[in-house]
CSV table of C-alpha atoms and ligand atoms in Angstrom, one decimal:
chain,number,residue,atom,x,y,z
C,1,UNK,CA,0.0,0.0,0.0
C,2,UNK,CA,1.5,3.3,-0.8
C,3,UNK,CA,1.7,5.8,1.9
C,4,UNK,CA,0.1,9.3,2.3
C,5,UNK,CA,0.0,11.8,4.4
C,6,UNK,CA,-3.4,12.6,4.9
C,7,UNK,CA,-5.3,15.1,7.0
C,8,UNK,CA,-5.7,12.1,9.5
C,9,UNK,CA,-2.1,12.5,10.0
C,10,UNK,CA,-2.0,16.1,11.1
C,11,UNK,CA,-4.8,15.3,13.8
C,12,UNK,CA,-2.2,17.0,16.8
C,13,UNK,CA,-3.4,20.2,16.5
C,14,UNK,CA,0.1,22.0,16.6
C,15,UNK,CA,3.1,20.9,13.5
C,16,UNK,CA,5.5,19.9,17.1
C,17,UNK,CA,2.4,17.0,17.9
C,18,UNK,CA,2.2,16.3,14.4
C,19,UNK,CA,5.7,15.8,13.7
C,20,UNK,CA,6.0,13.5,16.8
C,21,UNK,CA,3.2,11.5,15.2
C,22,UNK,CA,5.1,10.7,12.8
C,23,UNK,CA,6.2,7.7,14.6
C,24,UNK,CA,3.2,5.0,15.0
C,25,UNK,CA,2.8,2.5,17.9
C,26,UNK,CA,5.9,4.4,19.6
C,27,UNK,CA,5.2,2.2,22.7
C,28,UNK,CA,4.9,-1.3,21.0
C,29,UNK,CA,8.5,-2.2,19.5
C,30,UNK,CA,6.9,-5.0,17.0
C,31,UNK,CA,5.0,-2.9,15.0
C,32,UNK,CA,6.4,0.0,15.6
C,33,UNK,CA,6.5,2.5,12.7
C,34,UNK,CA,8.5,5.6,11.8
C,35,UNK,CA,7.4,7.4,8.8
C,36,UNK,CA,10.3,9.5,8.6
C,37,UNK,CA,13.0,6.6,8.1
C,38,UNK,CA,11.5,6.9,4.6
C,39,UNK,CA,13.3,10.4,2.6
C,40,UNK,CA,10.5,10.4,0.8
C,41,UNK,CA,8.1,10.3,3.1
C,42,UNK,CA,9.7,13.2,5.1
C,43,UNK,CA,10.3,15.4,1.8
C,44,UNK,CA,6.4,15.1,1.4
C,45,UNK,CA,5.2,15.9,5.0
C,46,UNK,CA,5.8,19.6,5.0
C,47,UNK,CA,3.7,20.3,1.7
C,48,UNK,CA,0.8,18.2,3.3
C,49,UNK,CA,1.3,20.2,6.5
C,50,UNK,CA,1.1,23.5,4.4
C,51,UNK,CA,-2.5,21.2,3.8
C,52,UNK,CA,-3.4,19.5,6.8
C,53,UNK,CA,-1.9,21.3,9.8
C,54,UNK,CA,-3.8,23.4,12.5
C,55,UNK,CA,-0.9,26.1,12.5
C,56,UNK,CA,-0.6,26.1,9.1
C,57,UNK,CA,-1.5,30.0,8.9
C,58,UNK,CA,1.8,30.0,11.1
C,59,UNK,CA,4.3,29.1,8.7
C,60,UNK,CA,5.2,29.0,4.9
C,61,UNK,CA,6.3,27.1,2.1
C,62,UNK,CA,8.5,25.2,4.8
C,63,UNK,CA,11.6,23.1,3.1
C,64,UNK,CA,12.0,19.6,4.6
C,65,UNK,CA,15.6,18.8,6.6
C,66,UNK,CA,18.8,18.9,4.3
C,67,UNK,CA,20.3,15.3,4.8
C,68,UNK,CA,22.9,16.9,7.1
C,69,UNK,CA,20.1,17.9,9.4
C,70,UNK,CA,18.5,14.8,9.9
C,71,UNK,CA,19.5,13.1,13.1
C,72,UNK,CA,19.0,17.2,14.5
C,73,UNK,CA,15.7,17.1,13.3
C,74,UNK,CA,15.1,13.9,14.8
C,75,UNK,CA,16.7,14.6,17.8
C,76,UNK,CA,14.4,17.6,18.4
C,77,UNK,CA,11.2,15.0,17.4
C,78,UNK,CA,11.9,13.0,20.4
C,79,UNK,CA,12.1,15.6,22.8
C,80,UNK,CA,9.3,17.0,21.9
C,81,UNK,CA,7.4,13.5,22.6
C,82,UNK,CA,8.9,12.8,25.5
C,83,UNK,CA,8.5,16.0,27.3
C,84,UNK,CA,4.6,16.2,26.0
C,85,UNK,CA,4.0,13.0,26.3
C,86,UNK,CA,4.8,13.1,30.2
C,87,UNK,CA,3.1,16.2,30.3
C,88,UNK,CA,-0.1,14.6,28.9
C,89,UNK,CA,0.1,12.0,31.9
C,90,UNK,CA,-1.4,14.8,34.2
C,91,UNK,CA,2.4,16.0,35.6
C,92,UNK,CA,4.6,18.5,35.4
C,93,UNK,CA,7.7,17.0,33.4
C,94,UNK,CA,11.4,16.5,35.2
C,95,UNK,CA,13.5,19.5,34.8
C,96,UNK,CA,16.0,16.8,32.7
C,97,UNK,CA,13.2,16.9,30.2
C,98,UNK,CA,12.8,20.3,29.9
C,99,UNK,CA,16.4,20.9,29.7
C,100,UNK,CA,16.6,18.1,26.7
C,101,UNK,CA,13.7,19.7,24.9
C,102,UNK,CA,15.1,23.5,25.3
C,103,UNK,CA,18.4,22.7,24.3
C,104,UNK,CA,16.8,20.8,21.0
C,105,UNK,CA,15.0,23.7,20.5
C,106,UNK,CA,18.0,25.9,20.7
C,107,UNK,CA,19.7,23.6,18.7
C,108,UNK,CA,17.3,23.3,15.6
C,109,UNK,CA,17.2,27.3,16.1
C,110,UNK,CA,20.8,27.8,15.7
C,111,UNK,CA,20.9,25.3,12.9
C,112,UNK,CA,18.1,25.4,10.6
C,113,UNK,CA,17.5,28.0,8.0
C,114,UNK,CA,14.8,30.3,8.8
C,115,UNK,CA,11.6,28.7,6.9
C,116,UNK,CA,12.8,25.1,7.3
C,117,UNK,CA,10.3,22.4,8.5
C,118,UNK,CA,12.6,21.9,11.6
C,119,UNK,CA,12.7,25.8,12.5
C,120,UNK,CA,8.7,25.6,12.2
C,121,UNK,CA,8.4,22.3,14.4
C,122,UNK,CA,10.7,24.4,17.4
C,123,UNK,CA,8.4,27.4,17.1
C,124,UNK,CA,5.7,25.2,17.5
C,125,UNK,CA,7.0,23.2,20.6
C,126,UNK,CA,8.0,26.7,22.3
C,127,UNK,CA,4.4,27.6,21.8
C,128,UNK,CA,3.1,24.6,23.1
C,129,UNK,CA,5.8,24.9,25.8
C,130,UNK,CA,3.9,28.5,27.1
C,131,UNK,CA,0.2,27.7,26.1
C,132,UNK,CA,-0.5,24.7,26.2
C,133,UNK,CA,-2.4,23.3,29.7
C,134,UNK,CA,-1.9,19.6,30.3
C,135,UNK,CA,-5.6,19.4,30.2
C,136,UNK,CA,-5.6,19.8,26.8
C,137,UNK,CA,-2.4,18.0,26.2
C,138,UNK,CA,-3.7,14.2,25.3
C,139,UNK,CA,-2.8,10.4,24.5
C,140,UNK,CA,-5.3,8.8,22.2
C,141,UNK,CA,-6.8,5.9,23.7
C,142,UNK,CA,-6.7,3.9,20.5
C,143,UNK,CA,-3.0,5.0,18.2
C,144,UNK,CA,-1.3,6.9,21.3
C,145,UNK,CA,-0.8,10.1,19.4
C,146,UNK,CA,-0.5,13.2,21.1
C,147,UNK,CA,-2.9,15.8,20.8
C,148,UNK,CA,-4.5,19.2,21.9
C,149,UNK,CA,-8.2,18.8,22.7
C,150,UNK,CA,-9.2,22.2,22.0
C,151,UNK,CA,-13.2,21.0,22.3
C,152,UNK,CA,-14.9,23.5,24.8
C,153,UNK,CA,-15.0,20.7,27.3
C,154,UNK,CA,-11.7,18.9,26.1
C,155,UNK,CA,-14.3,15.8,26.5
C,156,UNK,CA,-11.8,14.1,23.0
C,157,UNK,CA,-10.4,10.7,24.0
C,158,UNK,CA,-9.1,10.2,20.1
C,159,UNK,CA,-6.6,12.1,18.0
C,160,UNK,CA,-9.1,11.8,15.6
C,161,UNK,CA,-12.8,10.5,16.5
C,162,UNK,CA,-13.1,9.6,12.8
C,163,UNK,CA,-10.6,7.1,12.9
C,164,UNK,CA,-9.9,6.5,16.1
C,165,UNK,CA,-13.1,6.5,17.4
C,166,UNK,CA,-14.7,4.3,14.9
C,167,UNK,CA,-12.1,1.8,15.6
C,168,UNK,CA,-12.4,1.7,19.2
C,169,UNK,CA,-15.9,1.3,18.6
C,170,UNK,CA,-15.6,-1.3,16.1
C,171,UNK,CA,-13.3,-3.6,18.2
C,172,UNK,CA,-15.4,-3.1,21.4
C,173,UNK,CA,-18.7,-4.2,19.2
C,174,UNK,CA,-16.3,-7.2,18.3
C,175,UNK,CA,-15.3,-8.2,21.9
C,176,UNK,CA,-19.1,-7.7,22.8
C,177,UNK,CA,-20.4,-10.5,19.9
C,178,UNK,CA,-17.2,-13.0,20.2
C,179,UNK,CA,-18.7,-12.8,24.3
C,180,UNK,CA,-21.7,-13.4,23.3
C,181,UNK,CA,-21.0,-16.2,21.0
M,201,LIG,ZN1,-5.7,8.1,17.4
């Protein structure tokens, strides 16, 4: 099946949540799935982020990572999950998080032409970093994306109910008739 990245993909709500998205079942190592090991797939993603991405009013025609800024960019990725994704547990993150995250941040600043994809992605994390409330910060239930619930009563439990939810629903309705077989 050939890949694409479609607005499913860019269901984070800010381009930092959408770029650590980019890796699927992070927390299962079997089918664990990184969508930027694939050039190609990572030279495509900032067009359909131009497309697909909440903040997309926020940056321009952003160029993806030259190969010599790669493992940065990835760096900064990783960071920016594992700082959020604590954070989206209910906690303030350890100050060794923080510290990681800020200097990736600085880092990908101090390295990245202005209008690159990994510029945009550490503006977006230092936004997220002073707006966003860890209520809004979430894990879906079903793919374990990250996202902002921005709903008026951040009531989301999926990234995406459209996907998401239809699939929790669908494999719940599943246990529920192989119990009642
Ligand atoms: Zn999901």
């Amino acid at each position: 099946m050939t890949f694409s990245w479609t607005a499913h993909r860019f269901a984070g709500g800010a381009l930092a949540l959408d770029v650590a998205n980019s890796v699927i079942l992070r927390a299962d190592p079997a089918r664990r799935t990184d969508r930027f090991a694939v050039s190609r797939q990572l030279d495509e993603f900032p067009e359909a982020a131009r497309q697909f991405c909440a903040e997309r009013a926020l940056f321009g025609d952003v160029a993806p990572p030259e190969p010599e800024d790669r493992a940065g960019f990835l760096q900064l990725r990783e960071a920016i999950d594992r700082y959020f994704r604590w954070k989206a547990g209910g906690s303030e993150p350890p100050g060794s998080l923080l510290a990681d995250l800020l200097e990736a941040i600085a880092s990908a600043l101090r390295r990245a032409p202005e209008g690159s994809l990994e510029a945009a992605a550490a503006q977006s994390a230092l936004r997220l970093l002073t707006e966003a409330e860890s209520a809004r910060l979430k894990i879906c239930g079903h793919c374990g994306w990250l996202f902002l619930d921005r709903s008026r009563n951040r009531s989301r439990a999926w990234c995406d109910m459209a996907v998401c939810g239809n699939r929790n629903k669908a494999s719940r309705h599943y246990r529920r008739k192989k119990e009642s077989l």
